[in-house]
Amino acid sequence: MAESNKMKEMPVNKLMVQMGIPMILSMALQAVYNIVDSAFVGNMKVGSEAALNALTLVFPVQMLMVAVGIGTGVGTNALLARTLGQENSKKAAKVAGNSLFLGVIIYVVCLLFGIFGVKAYIASQTVDAKVLEMGVSYLRICCVISFGIIFFSLFEKLLQATGRSLYSTIGQVVGAVVNIILDPIMIYGIGPCPEMGVKGAAYATVIGQVASAVLLFIFHIKLNKEFEHGAKYMKPDTGIIKEIYAIGLPAIIAQALMSIMVYVMNLILKFNPSAQTAYGLFYKVQQFVLFLAFGLRDAITPIIAFAYGMRSKKRIRDGIKYGLLYTVVLMILGIAITEIFPGAFATLFNAGQSREYFISAMRVISLSFLFAGINIAYQGIYQALNGGLESLVISLLRQLIIILPLAGIFSVFARNGQMGVSLIWWAFPITEIISCFVGYVFLKKIRKNKVDALN
């Protein structure tokens, strides 16, 4: 079945599996970048504890760069899928071109921050000179060569919008393999490569990202034939950029709030560097699990958006039903893995003094995965149906309004060692449960106003 007809005619449950599996693998591999870096860095012969702390501190900025790239891509994805559903190939070409123009602007901002802002950012979270030096070195490399992750995020969404998610996964696999091969070579100094430590981890990461971006660019040019390509379509169109960010801005804010949340949590846990490092390590495991939900969300959004463009009530309702069902299954699997094997993850990272804090975080926070996954699915549904405001509210509740005040209050009682710090971890399940209830109310409202109102 042709890709263009597949979005119209294939049963939604089968389409979601076919599109969702590659996207889930793609997002899981994206999370692997950070896990692999931490695993190899944690096993350095000298300075591994300081290096792990440094990676914890730089993680929010890495997430922020991904947030802007993916958020712009999410807006492009939904708008492009809807435009193709309306069979408007001329506008589709402009949507794709303008997304690449936006990618150039995003890279310039990241480059400037990498040159001028990195040291002040790391210094705000630590007074340890060794951690500061390692953090600045790692983050500067990631920012200066950030064009790989930015354009990978955009080309990935352009391929997903046309139903070619398998090819985005191939690009992700290539990048992950390059990263995994280069990590031990560049960190430990194998063969002709000198030992670079934390800098080696950064170079391995960005080289893998650039490899992925180049491959997806080739796939985009060769395979996305539903619309034209060319520099002329990159000419800024204010109307299209507004449409992209009407959908994508809530997604950017949602991802950016994750960065803000991690940064503030690092500040809350600053009184205990071992707990701070443990949270950073666990967050990478958490992202691995939640990225499964993000991957499925990236199938939910174009499927429902395409159906909305077709004005097909049945396909929209099927998209909502199967999207939520498959998300619940994935999150139950994620909870089982993290609850059964916390010690194995701690050993992988060589967590050292942070081990007990890490295991405690995993035991408690993983209970929130089921509700967090449902919230992520809700946001994909909202974005497909022009429900940007609802998506934004859920993000604000999950990552700012509820979680940070709760964690701050609990931290007052957390000065008494591991048992006290464990109280902070409970802020996560409480937050996700409350947000899930609000999300269900929004879903009922948006179905009534957007889906049931279709002729």
Coordinates of C-alpha atoms in Angstrom, one line a residue:
M1 CA 0.0 0.0 0.0
A2 CA 1.4 3.4 -1.0
E3 CA 2.4 5.6 2.0
S4 CA -0.1 8.3 1.1
N5 CA -3.0 5.8 1.0
K6 CA -1.8 4.0 4.1
M7 CA -2.6 7.1 6.3
K8 CA -6.1 7.1 4.8
E9 CA -7.1 3.5 4.5
M10 CA -5.1 1.2 6.9
P11 CA -7.0 0.2 10.1
V12 CA -5.9 2.6 12.8
N13 CA -4.8 -0.1 15.2
K14 CA -2.5 -1.7 12.6
L15 CA -1.3 1.7 11.4
M16 CA -0.4 2.8 14.9
V17 CA 1.7 -0.4 15.5
Q18 CA 3.4 -0.1 12.1
M19 CA 4.3 3.6 12.7
G20 CA 4.7 3.4 16.4
I21 CA 7.2 0.7 16.7
P22 CA 9.9 2.5 14.7
M23 CA 9.2 5.7 16.5
I24 CA 9.4 4.0 19.9
L25 CA 12.7 2.5 18.9
S26 CA 13.9 5.8 17.7
M27 CA 13.1 7.6 20.9
A28 CA 14.5 4.8 23.0
L29 CA 17.7 5.0 21.1
Q30 CA 17.8 8.8 21.6
A31 CA 17.6 8.2 25.3
V32 CA 20.5 5.7 24.9
Y33 CA 22.8 8.5 24.0
N34 CA 22.7 9.8 27.6
I35 CA 22.7 6.4 29.3
V36 CA 25.7 5.2 27.3
D37 CA 27.7 8.4 28.1
S38 CA 26.9 8.0 31.8
A39 CA 27.7 4.3 31.8
F40 CA 31.2 4.8 30.2
V41 CA 31.9 7.9 32.2
G42 CA 30.9 6.2 35.4
N43 CA 33.6 3.6 34.8
M44 CA 36.5 6.0 34.2
K45 CA 39.6 5.1 36.2
V46 CA 40.0 8.6 37.6
G47 CA 37.3 11.2 38.5
S48 CA 34.3 9.1 37.7
E49 CA 32.2 10.5 40.6
A50 CA 32.9 14.1 39.6
A51 CA 32.2 13.3 35.9
L52 CA 28.8 11.7 36.7
N53 CA 27.9 14.8 38.7
A54 CA 29.0 17.0 35.8
L55 CA 26.8 15.1 33.3
T56 CA 23.9 15.5 35.7
L57 CA 24.4 19.3 35.7
V58 CA 24.7 19.6 31.9
F59 CA 21.7 17.4 31.2
P60 CA 19.0 20.2 31.4
V61 CA 20.7 22.2 28.6
Q62 CA 21.0 19.1 26.4
M63 CA 17.3 18.5 27.0
L64 CA 16.5 22.1 26.2
M65 CA 18.2 21.9 22.8
V66 CA 16.3 18.7 22.1
A67 CA 13.1 20.4 23.3
V68 CA 13.3 23.2 20.8
G69 CA 14.3 20.9 17.9
I70 CA 11.6 18.3 18.7
G71 CA 9.0 20.9 19.5
T72 CA 9.5 22.6 16.2
G73 CA 9.4 19.2 14.6
V74 CA 6.1 18.3 16.4
G75 CA 4.5 21.4 15.0
T76 CA 5.8 20.7 11.6
N77 CA 4.7 17.0 11.9
A78 CA 1.1 17.8 12.7
L79 CA 0.8 20.7 10.3
L80 CA 2.4 18.7 7.4
A81 CA 0.3 15.6 8.1
R82 CA -2.9 17.7 8.1
T83 CA -1.9 19.6 5.0
L84 CA -1.2 16.4 3.1
G85 CA -4.6 15.0 4.4
Q86 CA -6.1 18.1 2.6
E87 CA -4.0 17.2 -0.5
N88 CA -2.3 20.7 -0.5
S89 CA 1.2 19.8 -1.8
K90 CA 2.2 23.4 -2.4
K91 CA 1.6 24.4 1.2
A92 CA 3.3 21.1 2.4
A93 CA 6.5 22.1 0.6
K94 CA 6.5 25.5 2.4
V95 CA 5.8 23.8 5.8
A96 CA 8.9 21.6 5.3
G97 CA 11.1 24.4 4.0
N98 CA 10.2 26.8 6.8
S99 CA 10.9 24.1 9.4
L100 CA 14.5 23.9 8.1
F101 CA 14.8 27.7 8.2
L102 CA 13.8 27.6 11.8
G103 CA 16.4 24.9 12.4
V104 CA 19.2 27.3 11.3
I105 CA 17.9 30.0 13.7
I106 CA 17.8 27.5 16.6
Y107 CA 21.4 26.3 15.9
V108 CA 22.7 29.9 15.9
V109 CA 21.2 30.5 19.4
C110 CA 22.7 27.2 20.7
L111 CA 26.1 28.1 19.2
L112 CA 26.2 31.5 21.0
F113 CA 25.2 30.0 24.3
G114 CA 28.0 27.4 23.9
I115 CA 30.5 30.1 23.4
F116 CA 29.4 32.6 26.0
G117 CA 26.9 31.1 28.5
V118 CA 28.1 27.6 29.5
K119 CA 30.5 28.5 32.4
A120 CA 28.0 30.7 34.2
Y121 CA 25.3 28.0 33.9
I122 CA 27.4 25.2 35.4
A123 CA 28.8 27.5 38.1
S124 CA 25.2 28.2 39.4
Q125 CA 24.8 24.5 40.4
T126 CA 28.2 23.6 41.9
V127 CA 31.2 24.9 43.8
D128 CA 33.4 21.9 43.0
A129 CA 36.2 23.1 40.6
K130 CA 36.6 19.7 39.0
V131 CA 32.9 19.2 38.4
L132 CA 32.8 22.8 36.9
E133 CA 35.7 22.1 34.5
M134 CA 34.3 18.8 33.3
G135 CA 30.8 20.2 32.9
V136 CA 31.9 23.3 30.9
S137 CA 34.1 21.1 28.6
Y138 CA 31.3 18.6 27.9
L139 CA 28.5 21.2 27.4
R140 CA 30.5 23.5 25.2
I141 CA 31.2 20.8 22.7
C142 CA 27.5 19.7 22.7
C143 CA 26.3 23.3 22.1
V144 CA 28.9 24.3 19.4
I145 CA 28.2 21.1 17.4
S146 CA 24.4 21.0 18.1
F147 CA 23.3 21.2 14.5
G148 CA 23.3 17.4 14.4
I149 CA 20.6 16.9 17.0
I150 CA 18.6 19.9 15.8
F151 CA 18.4 18.9 12.2
F152 CA 18.0 15.2 13.1
S153 CA 14.9 16.2 15.1
L154 CA 13.4 18.1 12.1
F155 CA 14.1 15.5 9.4
E156 CA 12.8 12.8 11.7
K157 CA 9.4 14.6 12.0
L158 CA 9.3 15.3 8.3
L159 CA 9.6 11.6 7.6
Q160 CA 7.1 10.6 10.3
A161 CA 4.5 13.0 8.9
T162 CA 4.5 11.1 5.6
G163 CA 4.3 7.7 7.3
R164 CA 8.0 6.8 6.8
S165 CA 8.9 6.4 10.4
L166 CA 11.0 3.3 9.7
Y167 CA 13.6 5.5 7.9
S168 CA 13.9 7.8 10.9
T169 CA 14.6 4.8 13.1
I170 CA 17.3 3.6 10.7
G171 CA 19.0 7.0 11.0
Q172 CA 18.7 6.9 14.8
V173 CA 20.2 3.4 14.9
V174 CA 23.2 4.5 12.9
G175 CA 23.8 7.4 15.2
A176 CA 23.4 5.3 18.3
V177 CA 25.9 2.7 16.9
V178 CA 28.4 5.4 16.0
N179 CA 28.1 6.8 19.5
I180 CA 28.5 3.5 21.3
I181 CA 31.5 2.6 19.2
L182 CA 33.2 5.9 19.7
D183 CA 32.5 6.3 23.4
P184 CA 35.1 3.8 24.8
I185 CA 37.6 4.8 22.1
M186 CA 37.5 8.5 22.8
I187 CA 36.8 8.4 26.6
Y188 CA 39.5 5.8 27.5
G189 CA 41.9 6.3 24.6
I190 CA 42.0 3.2 22.5
G191 CA 44.3 2.7 19.5
P192 CA 45.5 6.0 18.0
C193 CA 42.9 8.1 19.8
P194 CA 44.2 9.9 22.9
E195 CA 42.4 9.5 26.2
M196 CA 39.9 12.5 26.4
G197 CA 37.7 11.5 29.3
V198 CA 34.5 13.6 29.5
K199 CA 35.4 15.5 26.3
G200 CA 35.6 12.2 24.5
A201 CA 32.0 11.4 25.6
A202 CA 30.8 14.7 24.2
Y203 CA 32.6 14.2 20.9
A204 CA 31.2 10.7 20.6
T205 CA 27.7 12.0 21.2
V206 CA 27.8 14.9 18.7
I207 CA 29.4 12.8 16.0
G208 CA 26.6 10.2 16.3
Q209 CA 24.0 13.0 16.1
V210 CA 25.6 14.5 12.9
A211 CA 25.7 11.0 11.3
S212 CA 22.0 10.6 12.0
A213 CA 21.1 14.0 10.7
V214 CA 23.0 13.5 7.4
L215 CA 21.4 10.1 6.8
L216 CA 17.9 11.5 7.5
F217 CA 18.5 14.4 5.2
I218 CA 19.2 12.0 2.4
F219 CA 16.1 9.9 3.2
H220 CA 14.0 13.1 3.2
I221 CA 15.2 14.3 -0.2
K222 CA 14.9 10.8 -1.8
L223 CA 11.7 9.6 -0.3
N224 CA 9.3 12.4 0.6
K225 CA 8.0 12.9 -2.9
E226 CA 4.5 14.1 -1.8
F227 CA 5.8 17.7 -2.0
E228 CA 8.7 19.6 -3.7
H229 CA 12.1 20.4 -2.1
G230 CA 14.4 23.3 -2.6
A231 CA 15.9 26.4 -1.0
K232 CA 13.1 28.6 -2.3
Y233 CA 10.7 26.9 0.1
M234 CA 13.0 28.0 3.1
K235 CA 12.0 31.6 2.6
P236 CA 10.3 32.6 5.8
D237 CA 6.5 32.6 5.7
T238 CA 5.1 34.3 8.8
G239 CA 1.7 32.6 8.4
I240 CA 3.2 29.1 8.2
I241 CA 5.7 29.7 11.1
K242 CA 2.8 30.9 13.2
E243 CA 0.9 27.7 12.4
I244 CA 3.9 25.5 13.2
Y245 CA 4.4 27.1 16.6
A246 CA 0.7 27.2 17.3
I247 CA 1.0 23.5 17.5
G248 CA 4.7 23.2 18.4
L249 CA 5.1 25.9 21.0
P250 CA 3.3 23.9 23.7
A251 CA 5.5 20.9 22.8
I252 CA 8.6 23.1 23.1
I253 CA 7.4 24.4 26.5
A254 CA 6.5 20.9 27.6
Q255 CA 10.1 19.7 26.8
A256 CA 11.7 22.9 28.1
L257 CA 9.8 22.5 31.4
M258 CA 11.6 19.2 31.7
S259 CA 14.9 21.1 31.6
I260 CA 13.7 23.6 34.1
M261 CA 12.4 20.9 36.4
V262 CA 15.7 19.0 36.3
Y263 CA 17.7 22.3 36.9
V264 CA 15.6 23.3 39.9
M265 CA 15.7 19.7 41.3
N266 CA 19.5 20.0 41.1
L267 CA 19.3 23.2 43.1
I268 CA 16.9 21.6 45.6
L269 CA 19.3 18.6 46.0
K270 CA 22.4 20.8 46.1
F271 CA 22.7 20.1 49.9
N272 CA 23.5 16.5 49.1
P273 CA 25.8 15.9 46.0
S274 CA 25.2 12.1 46.2
A275 CA 21.5 12.5 46.0
Q276 CA 21.9 15.1 43.2
T277 CA 24.0 12.7 41.2
A278 CA 21.5 9.9 41.9
Y279 CA 18.6 12.0 40.6
G280 CA 20.6 12.8 37.4
L281 CA 21.3 9.1 36.8
F282 CA 17.7 8.0 37.5
Y283 CA 16.4 10.8 35.3
K284 CA 18.2 9.2 32.3
V285 CA 16.6 5.8 33.1
Q286 CA 13.2 7.6 33.5
Q287 CA 13.6 9.3 30.2
F288 CA 14.3 5.9 28.6
V289 CA 11.0 4.6 29.8
L290 CA 9.0 7.8 29.1
F291 CA 10.6 8.2 25.7
L292 CA 8.6 5.0 24.8
A293 CA 5.5 7.0 25.4
F294 CA 6.9 10.0 23.5
G295 CA 7.7 7.6 20.6
L296 CA 4.1 6.4 20.5
R297 CA 2.8 9.9 20.9
D298 CA 4.7 10.8 17.7
A299 CA 2.6 8.1 16.0
I300 CA -0.7 9.2 17.6
T301 CA -0.3 12.9 16.6
P302 CA 0.1 12.5 12.8
I303 CA -2.5 9.7 12.6
I304 CA -5.2 11.7 14.4
A305 CA -4.1 15.0 12.6
F306 CA -4.4 13.3 9.2
A307 CA -7.8 11.9 10.2
Y308 CA -8.9 15.3 11.4
G309 CA -7.8 16.8 8.0
M310 CA -10.0 14.1 6.4
R311 CA -12.8 14.9 8.9
S312 CA -13.1 11.2 9.7
K313 CA -14.7 10.8 13.2
K314 CA -14.1 7.0 13.3
R315 CA -10.4 7.2 12.6
I316 CA -10.0 10.0 15.2
R317 CA -11.8 8.0 17.8
D318 CA -9.8 4.9 17.0
G319 CA -6.6 6.9 17.2
I320 CA -7.5 8.1 20.7
K321 CA -8.6 4.6 21.9
Y322 CA -5.6 2.6 20.6
G323 CA -3.1 5.4 21.5
L324 CA -4.1 5.3 25.1
L325 CA -4.3 1.5 25.2
Y326 CA -0.9 0.9 23.7
T327 CA 0.6 3.6 26.0
V328 CA -0.7 1.8 29.1
V329 CA 0.9 -1.5 28.0
L330 CA 4.3 0.2 27.4
M331 CA 4.2 1.9 30.8
I332 CA 3.4 -1.3 32.7
L333 CA 6.4 -2.9 31.0
G334 CA 8.6 0.1 32.0
I335 CA 7.4 -0.1 35.6
A336 CA 8.2 -3.8 35.8
I337 CA 11.7 -3.4 34.5
T338 CA 12.6 -0.5 36.8
E339 CA 11.1 -2.1 39.9
I340 CA 12.7 -5.5 39.3
F341 CA 16.2 -4.4 38.3
P342 CA 17.2 -1.2 40.1
G343 CA 20.5 -2.8 41.4
A344 CA 21.5 -3.7 37.8
F345 CA 21.1 -0.1 36.7
A346 CA 23.1 1.2 39.6
T347 CA 25.9 -1.3 38.7
L348 CA 25.8 -0.2 35.1
F349 CA 26.5 3.4 36.1
N350 CA 29.0 2.5 38.8
A351 CA 27.0 4.8 41.0
G352 CA 29.4 4.6 44.0
Q353 CA 28.3 6.7 46.9
S354 CA 25.0 7.6 45.1
R355 CA 23.9 3.9 44.8
E356 CA 21.4 3.8 47.7
Y357 CA 19.9 7.1 46.7
F358 CA 19.6 6.0 43.1
I359 CA 17.8 2.7 44.0
S360 CA 15.5 4.6 46.4
A361 CA 14.6 7.1 43.6
M362 CA 13.9 4.2 41.1
R363 CA 11.7 2.3 43.5
V364 CA 9.5 5.4 44.2
I365 CA 9.5 7.5 41.1
S366 CA 8.9 4.6 38.7
L367 CA 5.4 4.3 40.3
S368 CA 4.5 7.4 38.4
F369 CA 5.3 6.0 34.9
L370 CA 1.7 4.8 34.2
F371 CA 0.1 8.2 34.8
A372 CA 3.0 10.0 33.1
G373 CA 2.6 7.9 30.0
I374 CA -1.1 8.6 29.8
N375 CA -0.4 12.3 30.2
I376 CA 2.0 12.2 27.3
A377 CA -0.6 10.4 25.1
Y378 CA -3.1 13.0 26.1
Q379 CA -0.8 15.8 24.9
G380 CA -0.3 14.0 21.5
I381 CA -4.1 13.9 21.1
Y382 CA -4.5 17.5 22.0
Q383 CA -1.8 18.6 19.6
A384 CA -3.4 16.7 16.7
L385 CA -6.7 18.4 17.3
N386 CA -5.4 22.0 17.7
G387 CA -5.6 21.7 21.5
G388 CA -2.3 23.5 22.2
L389 CA -3.6 25.2 25.3
E390 CA -4.7 22.0 26.9
S391 CA -1.3 20.4 26.2
L392 CA 0.5 23.4 27.7
V393 CA -1.6 23.3 30.9
I394 CA -0.8 19.6 31.4
S395 CA 2.9 20.3 30.9
L396 CA 2.8 23.2 33.4
L397 CA 1.1 21.0 36.0
R398 CA 3.5 18.1 35.6
Q399 CA 6.8 19.9 35.5
L400 CA 6.3 23.2 37.3
I401 CA 3.2 24.1 39.2
I402 CA 2.8 20.9 41.3
I403 CA 6.1 19.1 41.2
L404 CA 8.5 21.8 42.2
P405 CA 6.6 23.3 45.2
L406 CA 6.0 19.7 46.5
A407 CA 9.6 18.8 46.1
G408 CA 10.7 22.1 47.8
I409 CA 8.3 21.5 50.7
F410 CA 9.5 17.8 51.1
S411 CA 13.1 18.9 51.0
V412 CA 12.7 20.8 54.3
F413 CA 12.4 17.3 55.9
A414 CA 15.1 15.7 53.7
R415 CA 18.2 16.7 55.7
N416 CA 18.2 13.5 57.6
G417 CA 20.0 11.2 55.1
Q418 CA 18.5 8.7 52.7
M419 CA 15.0 8.4 54.4
G420 CA 14.5 12.1 54.2
V421 CA 15.6 12.4 50.6
S422 CA 13.2 9.5 49.7
L423 CA 10.3 11.9 50.7
I424 CA 11.3 14.2 47.8
W425 CA 10.9 11.3 45.3
W426 CA 7.2 10.9 46.3
A427 CA 6.5 14.3 44.7
F428 CA 6.6 12.7 41.3
P429 CA 3.8 10.1 41.6
I430 CA 1.6 12.6 43.4
T431 CA 2.1 15.1 40.6
E432 CA 1.4 12.7 37.7
I433 CA -1.9 11.3 39.3
I434 CA -3.3 14.9 39.8
S435 CA -2.3 15.8 36.2
C436 CA -3.8 12.7 34.8
F437 CA -7.2 13.5 36.3
V438 CA -7.1 17.0 34.8
G439 CA -6.0 15.6 31.4
Y440 CA -9.0 13.3 31.4
V441 CA -11.3 16.3 31.9
F442 CA -9.6 18.1 29.0
L443 CA -9.9 15.0 26.7
K444 CA -13.7 14.8 27.3
K445 CA -14.0 18.5 26.4
I446 CA -11.8 18.4 23.3
R447 CA -13.7 15.3 22.0
K448 CA -17.0 17.1 22.4
N449 CA -15.9 20.4 20.8
K450 CA -13.6 19.1 18.1
V451 CA -14.5 15.6 17.1
D452 CA -18.3 15.2 17.8
A453 CA -18.8 18.6 16.1
L454 CA -17.5 17.3 12.7
N455 CA -20.1 16.8 10.0

